[in-house]
């Protein structure tokens, strides 16, 4: 297991849970980064005592530096600060819990520095999966997934040979609007969209879970992480979120990973792997599980999943453009500037508007990301 970590994006939902797991397991926090929530960041920094803290927003970084002037904490800012946190000598593992494409450069820098990546930033693999996985292989950096589904698949594949896997069964709850028709979702409010039945998550990912875009992003992520083709992944709707995903082996055996729906579990495993430690989380109570049910995803009324699967097949910059456009559209929806069903229109429109090219280098990827964002800002 790792001795010390850098948490990129420590004030978000995953970041806060990672800090709690680190405290519970006695793993030292070497560095923290945040965008601009400096009040919470200051509380975390005083408690966890990292040697280095980076604040992405320059103005907030200046304020933060004054706030912690009485401590020994070194303060950095901007992309340079994030990269320093990701490559700190004193840290063995980088938890990438920032949201969006801002996580790309620090993750690549951490790979170059041969750190373990506890990957919680979906965009990293959705946008730059080929690049990141090739670089990790070349440098010998470990990537351990934090997303519950990918952690489950990772656990189901532990100790298996390359030829044993037949397909991945990627499970998803179906979100709060499962069973609804697209017309019925026209007037959905941000409050309704973020109220997820099983998981407690940040606002952006909660909206993505409700549109099934989150499952689509996970589909792309799984392809890269496990080196499989789109046709090797089947999405299975499992409303109880007790099974966190499964693998089917060539002989027909299915292996599932089960647990309570708490992100703390995959976070802890990403840090302690290959060891396991007792956790502070609830255990599964089989007498309270009434039933486990399964259904096919509804790709007609939840077209974001269909779009993501199409983009996965097209490859290149398609998933990146889709994800970037979706991110801008979701934030517009959360600010009540865009209707719920327009999120799909924005993501699908951006893929066509930006066009699809090979995604072999970071500049091409970041350009596609920016073009898709600009498209949604201007047209929606
Ligand atoms: Mg997930």
mmCIF file of C-alpha atoms in Angstrom, residues 2-375:
data_model
loop_
_atom_site.group_PDB
_atom_site.id
_atom_site.type_symbol
_atom_site.label_atom_id
_atom_site.label_comp_id
_atom_site.label_asym_id
_atom_site.label_seq_id
_atom_site.Cartn_x
_atom_site.Cartn_y
_atom_site.Cartn_z
ATOM 1 C CA UNK A 2 1.032 3.622 -0.420
ATOM 2 C CA UNK A 3 2.608 5.700 2.405
ATOM 3 C CA UNK A 4 1.720 9.196 1.262
ATOM 4 C CA UNK A 5 -0.636 10.799 -1.240
ATOM 5 C CA UNK A 6 -1.342 14.006 -3.121
ATOM 6 C CA UNK A 7 -5.048 14.775 -3.431
ATOM 7 C CA UNK A 8 -5.844 16.801 -6.555
ATOM 8 C CA UNK A 9 -9.277 18.343 -6.034
ATOM 9 C CA UNK A 10 -9.497 17.854 -2.275
ATOM 10 C CA UNK A 11 -12.588 20.011 -1.650
ATOM 11 C CA UNK A 12 -14.889 17.982 -3.927
ATOM 12 C CA UNK A 13 -16.898 14.940 -2.887
ATOM 13 C CA UNK A 14 -14.189 12.351 -3.740
ATOM 14 C CA UNK A 15 -11.446 14.610 -2.375
ATOM 15 C CA UNK A 16 -13.160 14.977 1.010
ATOM 16 C CA UNK A 17 -13.799 11.227 1.233
ATOM 17 C CA UNK A 18 -10.171 10.533 0.297
ATOM 18 C CA UNK A 19 -9.018 12.787 3.141
ATOM 19 C CA UNK A 20 -11.235 10.822 5.553
ATOM 20 C CA UNK A 21 -9.882 7.476 4.291
ATOM 21 C CA UNK A 22 -6.296 8.738 4.608
ATOM 22 C CA UNK A 23 -6.932 9.717 8.220
ATOM 23 C CA UNK A 24 -8.565 6.358 8.984
ATOM 24 C CA UNK A 25 -5.787 4.288 7.400
ATOM 25 C CA UNK A 26 -2.891 6.432 8.625
ATOM 26 C CA UNK A 27 -1.761 7.354 5.103
ATOM 27 C CA UNK A 28 0.032 10.710 5.117
ATOM 28 C CA UNK A 29 -1.261 13.528 2.937
ATOM 29 C CA UNK A 30 1.738 15.187 1.260
ATOM 30 C CA UNK A 31 -0.096 17.671 -0.946
ATOM 31 C CA UNK A 32 -3.560 19.086 -1.563
ATOM 32 C CA UNK A 33 -4.972 21.067 -4.448
ATOM 33 C CA UNK A 34 -8.253 22.904 -4.899
ATOM 34 C CA UNK A 35 -9.699 25.321 -7.399
ATOM 35 C CA UNK A 36 -10.961 28.168 -5.230
ATOM 36 C CA UNK A 37 -12.872 26.882 -2.172
ATOM 37 C CA UNK A 38 -10.195 28.176 0.149
ATOM 38 C CA UNK A 39 -12.189 28.151 3.421
ATOM 39 C CA UNK A 40 -12.665 24.393 3.273
ATOM 40 C CA UNK A 41 -9.129 23.976 1.902
ATOM 41 C CA UNK A 42 -7.734 25.852 4.909
ATOM 42 C CA UNK A 43 -9.617 23.586 7.349
ATOM 43 C CA UNK A 44 -8.317 20.513 5.510
ATOM 44 C CA UNK A 45 -4.754 21.850 5.362
ATOM 45 C CA UNK A 46 -4.673 22.652 9.084
ATOM 46 C CA UNK A 47 -5.947 19.175 9.899
ATOM 47 C CA UNK A 48 -3.921 17.085 7.423
ATOM 48 C CA UNK A 49 -0.743 19.201 7.529
ATOM 49 C CA UNK A 50 0.465 18.691 3.937
ATOM 50 C CA UNK A 51 3.871 20.132 3.008
ATOM 51 C CA UNK A 52 2.473 21.690 -0.175
ATOM 52 C CA UNK A 53 -0.893 23.105 -1.234
ATOM 53 C CA UNK A 54 -1.764 24.403 -4.716
ATOM 54 C CA UNK A 55 -4.755 26.626 -5.441
ATOM 55 C CA UNK A 56 -5.598 26.634 -9.154
ATOM 56 C CA UNK A 57 -7.239 30.073 -9.178
ATOM 57 C CA UNK A 58 -4.470 32.700 -8.907
ATOM 58 C CA UNK A 59 -6.465 35.246 -6.874
ATOM 59 C CA UNK A 60 -7.677 32.563 -4.446
ATOM 60 C CA UNK A 61 -4.073 31.286 -4.142
ATOM 61 C CA UNK A 62 -2.944 34.735 -2.947
ATOM 62 C CA UNK A 63 -5.709 34.826 -0.332
ATOM 63 C CA UNK A 64 -4.911 31.294 0.774
ATOM 64 C CA UNK A 65 -1.233 32.112 1.201
ATOM 65 C CA UNK A 66 -2.159 34.898 3.623
ATOM 66 C CA UNK A 67 -4.623 32.628 5.460
ATOM 67 C CA UNK A 68 -1.948 29.988 6.202
ATOM 68 C CA UNK A 69 0.957 32.400 6.701
ATOM 69 C CA UNK A 70 1.310 31.161 10.301
ATOM 70 C CA UNK A 71 2.051 27.566 9.099
ATOM 71 C CA UNK A 72 4.970 25.881 7.265
ATOM 72 C CA UNK A 73 2.765 25.021 4.279
ATOM 73 C CA UNK A 74 4.234 25.978 0.908
ATOM 74 C CA UNK A 75 1.611 27.387 -1.465
ATOM 75 C CA UNK A 76 1.600 27.120 -5.249
ATOM 76 C CA UNK A 77 -0.916 28.181 -7.894
ATOM 77 C CA UNK A 78 -2.202 27.562 -11.400
ATOM 78 C CA UNK A 79 -1.356 24.553 -13.568
ATOM 79 C CA UNK A 80 2.248 24.739 -12.373
ATOM 80 C CA UNK A 81 1.035 24.244 -8.790
ATOM 81 C CA UNK A 82 -1.142 21.258 -9.739
ATOM 82 C CA UNK A 83 1.788 19.642 -11.562
ATOM 83 C CA UNK A 84 4.082 20.224 -8.590
ATOM 84 C CA UNK A 85 1.526 18.572 -6.271
ATOM 85 C CA UNK A 86 1.274 15.639 -8.706
ATOM 86 C CA UNK A 87 5.025 15.087 -8.909
ATOM 87 C CA UNK A 88 6.138 15.834 -5.328
ATOM 88 C CA UNK A 89 9.071 13.573 -4.312
ATOM 89 C CA UNK A 90 7.464 12.937 -0.971
ATOM 90 C CA UNK A 91 4.263 11.466 -2.403
ATOM 91 C CA UNK A 92 3.853 7.902 -3.812
ATOM 92 C CA UNK A 93 0.326 8.237 -5.130
ATOM 93 C CA UNK A 94 -1.768 10.925 -6.785
ATOM 94 C CA UNK A 95 -5.526 10.854 -6.293
ATOM 95 C CA UNK A 96 -6.924 12.659 -9.338
ATOM 96 C CA UNK A 97 -10.247 13.905 -8.005
ATOM 97 C CA UNK A 98 -10.410 17.156 -9.979
ATOM 98 C CA UNK A 99 -13.301 17.416 -12.378
ATOM 99 C CA UNK A 100 -12.754 18.199 -16.058
ATOM 100 C CA UNK A 101 -9.888 18.389 -18.517
ATOM 101 C CA UNK A 102 -7.771 20.340 -16.001
ATOM 102 C CA UNK A 103 -6.732 16.939 -14.607
ATOM 103 C CA UNK A 104 -4.982 15.850 -17.809
ATOM 104 C CA UNK A 105 -1.569 17.529 -17.557
ATOM 105 C CA UNK A 106 -1.040 16.780 -13.835
ATOM 106 C CA UNK A 107 -1.985 13.125 -14.419
ATOM 107 C CA UNK A 108 0.520 12.775 -17.272
ATOM 108 C CA UNK A 109 3.174 14.480 -15.123
ATOM 109 C CA UNK A 110 2.454 12.059 -12.258
ATOM 110 C CA UNK A 111 2.760 9.111 -14.666
ATOM 111 C CA UNK A 112 6.127 10.437 -15.852
ATOM 112 C CA UNK A 113 7.188 10.630 -12.197
ATOM 113 C CA UNK A 114 6.080 6.945 -11.841
ATOM 114 C CA UNK A 115 3.490 7.681 -9.153
ATOM 115 C CA UNK A 116 0.543 5.386 -8.566
ATOM 116 C CA UNK A 117 -2.516 7.088 -10.048
ATOM 117 C CA UNK A 118 -5.695 6.589 -8.021
ATOM 118 C CA UNK A 119 -7.883 7.630 -10.918
ATOM 119 C CA UNK A 120 -11.088 9.459 -10.054
ATOM 120 C CA UNK A 121 -11.058 11.950 -12.928
ATOM 121 C CA UNK A 122 -13.136 10.449 -15.746
ATOM 122 C CA UNK A 123 -12.034 12.986 -18.358
ATOM 123 C CA UNK A 124 -8.456 11.701 -18.173
ATOM 124 C CA UNK A 125 -9.324 8.444 -19.928
ATOM 125 C CA UNK A 126 -12.378 9.670 -21.814
ATOM 126 C CA UNK A 127 -10.335 12.413 -23.522
ATOM 127 C CA UNK A 128 -6.865 10.950 -23.598
ATOM 128 C CA UNK A 129 -7.244 7.229 -22.934
ATOM 129 C CA UNK A 130 -4.842 6.044 -25.648
ATOM 130 C CA UNK A 131 -2.194 8.566 -24.676
ATOM 131 C CA UNK A 132 -2.484 8.036 -20.904
ATOM 132 C CA UNK A 133 -2.557 4.233 -21.004
ATOM 133 C CA UNK A 134 0.411 4.085 -23.426
ATOM 134 C CA UNK A 135 2.397 6.504 -21.241
ATOM 135 C CA UNK A 136 1.593 4.562 -18.048
ATOM 136 C CA UNK A 137 2.737 1.331 -19.686
ATOM 137 C CA UNK A 138 5.924 2.912 -20.977
ATOM 138 C CA UNK A 139 6.792 4.470 -17.586
ATOM 139 C CA UNK A 140 5.600 1.550 -15.489
ATOM 140 C CA UNK A 141 3.137 3.722 -13.508
ATOM 141 C CA UNK A 142 0.202 1.909 -11.909
ATOM 142 C CA UNK A 143 -3.319 3.155 -12.576
ATOM 143 C CA UNK A 144 -5.818 1.993 -9.964
ATOM 144 C CA UNK A 145 -9.416 3.060 -10.597
ATOM 145 C CA UNK A 146 -11.474 4.830 -7.926
ATOM 146 C CA UNK A 147 -14.787 4.885 -9.789
ATOM 147 C CA UNK A 148 -16.883 2.157 -8.120
ATOM 148 C CA UNK A 149 -17.657 0.264 -11.351
ATOM 149 C CA UNK A 150 -14.069 0.248 -12.547
ATOM 150 C CA UNK A 151 -12.820 -0.678 -9.103
ATOM 151 C CA UNK A 152 -15.262 -3.605 -9.186
ATOM 152 C CA UNK A 153 -14.054 -4.754 -12.614
ATOM 153 C CA UNK A 154 -10.438 -4.304 -11.486
ATOM 154 C CA UNK A 155 -11.151 -6.497 -8.444
ATOM 155 C CA UNK A 156 -12.983 -9.127 -10.520
ATOM 156 C CA UNK A 157 -9.979 -9.300 -12.869
ATOM 157 C CA UNK A 158 -7.328 -9.546 -10.136
ATOM 158 C CA UNK A 159 -5.135 -12.559 -10.759
ATOM 159 C CA UNK A 160 -6.745 -13.486 -14.102
ATOM 160 C CA UNK A 161 -4.903 -14.237 -17.307
ATOM 161 C CA UNK A 162 -5.340 -12.055 -20.403
ATOM 162 C CA UNK A 163 -7.348 -14.654 -22.347
ATOM 163 C CA UNK A 164 -9.888 -15.367 -19.595
ATOM 164 C CA UNK A 165 -12.204 -12.368 -20.056
ATOM 165 C CA UNK A 166 -15.220 -12.711 -22.359
ATOM 166 C CA UNK A 167 -16.944 -9.441 -21.540
ATOM 167 C CA UNK A 168 -17.354 -6.734 -18.961
ATOM 168 C CA UNK A 169 -20.809 -6.230 -17.437
ATOM 169 C CA UNK A 170 -20.837 -2.559 -16.486
ATOM 170 C CA UNK A 171 -23.678 -1.967 -14.044
ATOM 171 C CA UNK A 172 -25.553 1.262 -13.367
ATOM 172 C CA UNK A 173 -28.545 2.151 -11.206
ATOM 173 C CA UNK A 174 -30.382 3.839 -14.069
ATOM 174 C CA UNK A 175 -30.529 7.067 -12.041
ATOM 175 C CA UNK A 176 -33.534 8.869 -10.507
ATOM 176 C CA UNK A 177 -35.531 8.953 -13.785
ATOM 177 C CA UNK A 178 -35.339 5.263 -14.677
ATOM 178 C CA UNK A 179 -38.521 4.179 -16.477
ATOM 179 C CA UNK A 180 -39.460 7.716 -17.588
ATOM 180 C CA UNK A 181 -39.996 8.826 -21.183
ATOM 181 C CA UNK A 182 -37.881 11.615 -22.671
ATOM 182 C CA UNK A 183 -40.988 13.882 -23.032
ATOM 183 C CA UNK A 184 -41.659 13.516 -19.308
ATOM 184 C CA UNK A 185 -38.148 14.779 -18.536
ATOM 185 C CA UNK A 186 -38.578 18.110 -20.349
ATOM 186 C CA UNK A 187 -39.173 20.138 -17.162
ATOM 187 C CA UNK A 188 -36.707 18.397 -14.837
ATOM 188 C CA UNK A 189 -35.115 20.825 -12.351
ATOM 189 C CA UNK A 190 -31.535 20.742 -11.022
ATOM 190 C CA UNK A 191 -32.893 19.703 -7.598
ATOM 191 C CA UNK A 192 -34.645 16.660 -9.106
ATOM 192 C CA UNK A 193 -31.613 15.700 -11.209
ATOM 193 C CA UNK A 194 -29.092 15.769 -8.364
ATOM 194 C CA UNK A 195 -31.224 13.646 -6.001
ATOM 195 C CA UNK A 196 -29.632 10.270 -6.740
ATOM 196 C CA UNK A 197 -31.398 7.294 -5.129
ATOM 197 C CA UNK A 198 -28.269 5.371 -3.990
ATOM 198 C CA UNK A 199 -25.095 7.399 -4.236
ATOM 199 C CA UNK A 200 -24.150 10.697 -2.642
ATOM 200 C CA UNK A 201 -22.032 12.576 -5.190
ATOM 201 C CA UNK A 202 -21.182 16.044 -6.500
ATOM 202 C CA UNK A 203 -23.776 17.956 -8.561
ATOM 203 C CA UNK A 204 -22.173 17.474 -11.995
ATOM 204 C CA UNK A 205 -21.784 13.703 -11.725
ATOM 205 C CA UNK A 206 -25.277 13.391 -10.226
ATOM 206 C CA UNK A 207 -26.766 15.075 -13.297
ATOM 207 C CA UNK A 208 -24.629 12.794 -15.503
ATOM 208 C CA UNK A 209 -25.984 9.792 -13.611
ATOM 209 C CA UNK A 210 -29.536 10.947 -14.245
ATOM 210 C CA UNK A 211 -28.985 11.337 -18.021
ATOM 211 C CA UNK A 212 -26.910 8.099 -18.145
ATOM 212 C CA UNK A 213 -24.054 10.169 -19.597
ATOM 213 C CA UNK A 214 -22.097 9.033 -16.549
ATOM 214 C CA UNK A 215 -22.521 5.419 -17.647
ATOM 215 C CA UNK A 216 -21.431 6.442 -21.125
ATOM 216 C CA UNK A 217 -18.276 8.101 -19.795
ATOM 217 C CA UNK A 218 -17.630 4.975 -17.716
ATOM 218 C CA UNK A 219 -18.057 2.862 -20.849
ATOM 219 C CA UNK A 220 -15.254 4.778 -22.589
ATOM 220 C CA UNK A 221 -13.146 4.724 -19.416
ATOM 221 C CA UNK A 222 -13.525 0.938 -19.096
ATOM 222 C CA UNK A 223 -12.408 0.369 -22.709
ATOM 223 C CA UNK A 224 -9.126 2.133 -22.025
ATOM 224 C CA UNK A 225 -8.489 0.886 -18.503
ATOM 225 C CA UNK A 226 -9.024 -2.756 -19.347
ATOM 226 C CA UNK A 227 -7.895 -2.659 -22.980
ATOM 227 C CA UNK A 228 -11.162 -3.964 -24.443
ATOM 228 C CA UNK A 229 -13.278 -3.078 -27.482
ATOM 229 C CA UNK A 230 -16.734 -1.427 -27.261
ATOM 230 C CA UNK A 231 -18.364 -4.753 -28.178
ATOM 231 C CA UNK A 232 -16.727 -6.349 -25.130
ATOM 232 C CA UNK A 233 -18.728 -4.179 -22.708
ATOM 233 C CA UNK A 234 -22.411 -4.666 -21.896
ATOM 234 C CA UNK A 235 -24.235 -2.070 -19.792
ATOM 235 C CA UNK A 236 -26.621 -3.662 -17.280
ATOM 236 C CA UNK A 237 -29.138 -1.589 -15.321
ATOM 237 C CA UNK A 238 -29.167 -2.776 -11.699
ATOM 238 C CA UNK A 239 -31.243 -0.324 -9.630
ATOM 239 C CA UNK A 240 -30.062 -1.457 -6.171
ATOM 240 C CA UNK A 241 -26.363 -0.609 -6.795
ATOM 241 C CA UNK A 242 -25.278 -3.573 -4.671
ATOM 242 C CA UNK A 243 -23.333 -5.216 -7.469
ATOM 243 C CA UNK A 244 -20.823 -2.608 -8.614
ATOM 244 C CA UNK A 245 -19.976 -4.414 -11.863
ATOM 245 C CA UNK A 246 -19.127 -7.886 -13.120
ATOM 246 C CA UNK A 247 -16.946 -9.770 -15.540
ATOM 247 C CA UNK A 248 -17.956 -12.778 -17.596
ATOM 248 C CA UNK A 249 -15.147 -15.222 -18.266
ATOM 249 C CA UNK A 250 -14.742 -17.342 -21.401
ATOM 250 C CA UNK A 251 -16.224 -20.432 -19.726
ATOM 251 C CA UNK A 252 -19.426 -18.539 -18.827
ATOM 252 C CA UNK A 253 -18.545 -17.917 -15.167
ATOM 253 C CA UNK A 254 -19.632 -14.490 -13.967
ATOM 254 C CA UNK A 255 -17.738 -12.800 -11.147
ATOM 255 C CA UNK A 256 -19.322 -9.845 -9.396
ATOM 256 C CA UNK A 257 -18.083 -7.420 -6.780
ATOM 257 C CA UNK A 258 -20.675 -6.439 -4.171
ATOM 258 C CA UNK A 259 -20.671 -3.922 -1.372
ATOM 259 C CA UNK A 260 -22.558 -1.017 0.154
ATOM 260 C CA UNK A 261 -22.807 1.953 -2.229
ATOM 261 C CA UNK A 262 -20.128 4.087 -0.577
ATOM 262 C CA UNK A 263 -17.284 5.631 -2.577
ATOM 263 C CA UNK A 264 -15.049 5.291 0.477
ATOM 264 C CA UNK A 265 -14.560 1.592 -0.307
ATOM 265 C CA UNK A 266 -13.042 1.944 -3.793
ATOM 266 C CA UNK A 267 -11.060 4.961 -2.581
ATOM 267 C CA UNK A 268 -9.556 2.939 0.256
ATOM 268 C CA UNK A 269 -8.697 0.000 -2.026
ATOM 269 C CA UNK A 270 -6.996 2.316 -4.541
ATOM 270 C CA UNK A 271 -4.701 3.448 -1.716
ATOM 271 C CA UNK A 272 -4.121 0.130 0.072
ATOM 272 C CA UNK A 273 -3.974 -2.127 -3.043
ATOM 273 C CA UNK A 274 -2.799 -4.881 -3.211
ATOM 274 C CA UNK A 275 -3.485 -5.058 0.526
ATOM 275 C CA UNK A 276 -6.866 -4.700 2.200
ATOM 276 C CA UNK A 277 -7.495 -3.046 5.539
ATOM 277 C CA UNK A 278 -10.555 -2.938 7.800
ATOM 278 C CA UNK A 279 -12.654 0.041 6.753
ATOM 279 C CA UNK A 280 -14.894 2.496 8.590
ATOM 280 C CA UNK A 281 -17.779 1.810 6.207
ATOM 281 C CA UNK A 282 -20.985 -0.143 6.714
ATOM 282 C CA UNK A 283 -21.028 -3.802 5.687
ATOM 283 C CA UNK A 284 -23.558 -5.383 3.372
ATOM 284 C CA UNK A 285 -26.549 -6.757 5.276
ATOM 285 C CA UNK A 286 -27.926 -9.632 3.185
ATOM 286 C CA UNK A 287 -31.081 -9.900 5.304
ATOM 287 C CA UNK A 288 -32.013 -6.359 4.318
ATOM 288 C CA UNK A 289 -31.457 -6.926 0.584
ATOM 289 C CA UNK A 290 -34.916 -7.613 -0.736
ATOM 290 C CA UNK A 291 -33.939 -8.388 -4.294
ATOM 291 C CA UNK A 292 -31.367 -7.706 -6.948
ATOM 292 C CA UNK A 293 -32.866 -6.892 -10.339
ATOM 293 C CA UNK A 294 -31.415 -6.316 -13.784
ATOM 294 C CA UNK A 295 -32.639 -4.675 -16.999
ATOM 295 C CA UNK A 296 -31.409 -3.507 -20.371
ATOM 296 C CA UNK A 297 -30.576 0.212 -20.589
ATOM 297 C CA UNK A 298 -33.152 2.418 -22.334
ATOM 298 C CA UNK A 299 -31.135 3.998 -25.152
ATOM 299 C CA UNK A 300 -34.179 5.693 -26.695
ATOM 300 C CA UNK A 301 -35.260 7.785 -23.721
ATOM 301 C CA UNK A 302 -31.707 8.186 -22.408
ATOM 302 C CA UNK A 303 -29.847 9.033 -25.628
ATOM 303 C CA UNK A 304 -26.717 10.276 -23.822
ATOM 304 C CA UNK A 305 -25.660 6.674 -23.230
ATOM 305 C CA UNK A 306 -26.228 5.811 -26.896
ATOM 306 C CA UNK A 307 -24.221 8.886 -27.929
ATOM 307 C CA UNK A 308 -21.325 7.904 -25.654
ATOM 308 C CA UNK A 309 -21.298 4.355 -27.031
ATOM 309 C CA UNK A 310 -21.262 5.769 -30.578
ATOM 310 C CA UNK A 311 -18.386 8.098 -29.672
ATOM 311 C CA UNK A 312 -16.536 5.170 -28.102
ATOM 312 C CA UNK A 313 -16.794 3.305 -31.432
ATOM 313 C CA UNK A 314 -15.731 6.357 -33.450
ATOM 314 C CA UNK A 315 -12.752 6.937 -31.149
ATOM 315 C CA UNK A 316 -10.249 9.783 -31.696
ATOM 316 C CA UNK A 317 -11.465 13.134 -30.383
ATOM 317 C CA UNK A 318 -15.175 12.123 -30.379
ATOM 318 C CA UNK A 319 -15.428 11.114 -26.670
ATOM 319 C CA UNK A 320 -13.457 14.196 -25.639
ATOM 320 C CA UNK A 321 -15.680 16.619 -27.577
ATOM 321 C CA UNK A 322 -18.785 14.907 -26.211
ATOM 322 C CA UNK A 323 -17.568 14.997 -22.621
ATOM 323 C CA UNK A 324 -16.419 18.641 -22.779
ATOM 324 C CA UNK A 325 -19.706 19.771 -24.358
ATOM 325 C CA UNK A 326 -21.658 17.780 -21.787
ATOM 326 C CA UNK A 327 -19.740 19.411 -18.949
ATOM 327 C CA UNK A 328 -20.578 22.935 -20.150
ATOM 328 C CA UNK A 329 -24.195 21.958 -20.830
ATOM 329 C CA UNK A 330 -24.616 20.399 -17.362
ATOM 330 C CA UNK A 331 -23.267 23.521 -15.686
ATOM 331 C CA UNK A 332 -25.677 25.630 -17.759
ATOM 332 C CA UNK A 333 -28.498 23.329 -16.689
ATOM 333 C CA UNK A 334 -27.470 23.641 -13.027
ATOM 334 C CA UNK A 335 -27.587 27.449 -13.428
ATOM 335 C CA UNK A 336 -31.081 27.057 -15.007
ATOM 336 C CA UNK A 337 -29.855 28.437 -18.349
ATOM 337 C CA UNK A 338 -30.541 25.241 -20.307
ATOM 338 C CA UNK A 339 -33.378 22.704 -20.315
ATOM 339 C CA UNK A 340 -32.658 19.179 -19.133
ATOM 340 C CA UNK A 341 -33.189 17.471 -22.506
ATOM 341 C CA UNK A 342 -30.970 20.054 -24.224
ATOM 342 C CA UNK A 343 -27.941 18.541 -22.472
ATOM 343 C CA UNK A 344 -28.008 15.692 -24.982
ATOM 344 C CA UNK A 345 -28.600 18.075 -27.905
ATOM 345 C CA UNK A 346 -25.537 20.087 -26.870
ATOM 346 C CA UNK A 347 -23.265 17.056 -26.486
ATOM 347 C CA UNK A 348 -24.398 15.422 -29.745
ATOM 348 C CA UNK A 349 -24.265 18.739 -31.633
ATOM 349 C CA UNK A 350 -20.736 19.450 -30.438
ATOM 350 C CA UNK A 351 -19.378 16.113 -31.685
ATOM 351 C CA UNK A 352 -20.684 16.875 -35.177
ATOM 352 C CA UNK A 353 -19.613 20.539 -35.088
ATOM 353 C CA UNK A 354 -16.075 19.835 -33.886
ATOM 354 C CA UNK A 355 -15.524 16.807 -36.137
ATOM 355 C CA UNK A 356 -13.580 13.703 -35.241
ATOM 356 C CA UNK A 357 -9.821 13.376 -35.720
ATOM 357 C CA UNK A 358 -7.140 11.122 -34.235
ATOM 358 C CA UNK A 359 -6.302 11.953 -30.593
ATOM 359 C CA UNK A 360 -2.587 11.164 -30.556
ATOM 360 C CA UNK A 361 -1.260 14.232 -28.767
ATOM 361 C CA UNK A 362 -2.325 16.441 -25.904
ATOM 362 C CA UNK A 363 -2.595 19.619 -27.983
ATOM 363 C CA UNK A 364 -5.096 18.039 -30.408
ATOM 364 C CA UNK A 365 -7.113 16.722 -27.472
ATOM 365 C CA UNK A 366 -7.169 20.028 -25.617
ATOM 366 C CA UNK A 367 -8.113 21.852 -28.843
ATOM 367 C CA UNK A 368 -11.087 19.497 -29.388
ATOM 368 C CA UNK A 369 -12.070 19.964 -25.745
ATOM 369 C CA UNK A 370 -11.989 23.772 -26.093
ATOM 370 C CA UNK A 371 -13.810 23.787 -29.445
ATOM 371 C CA UNK A 372 -16.642 21.680 -27.988
ATOM 372 C CA UNK A 373 -16.936 23.969 -24.959
ATOM 373 C CA UNK A 374 -17.009 27.070 -27.174
ATOM 374 C CA UNK A 375 -19.697 25.466 -29.357
#
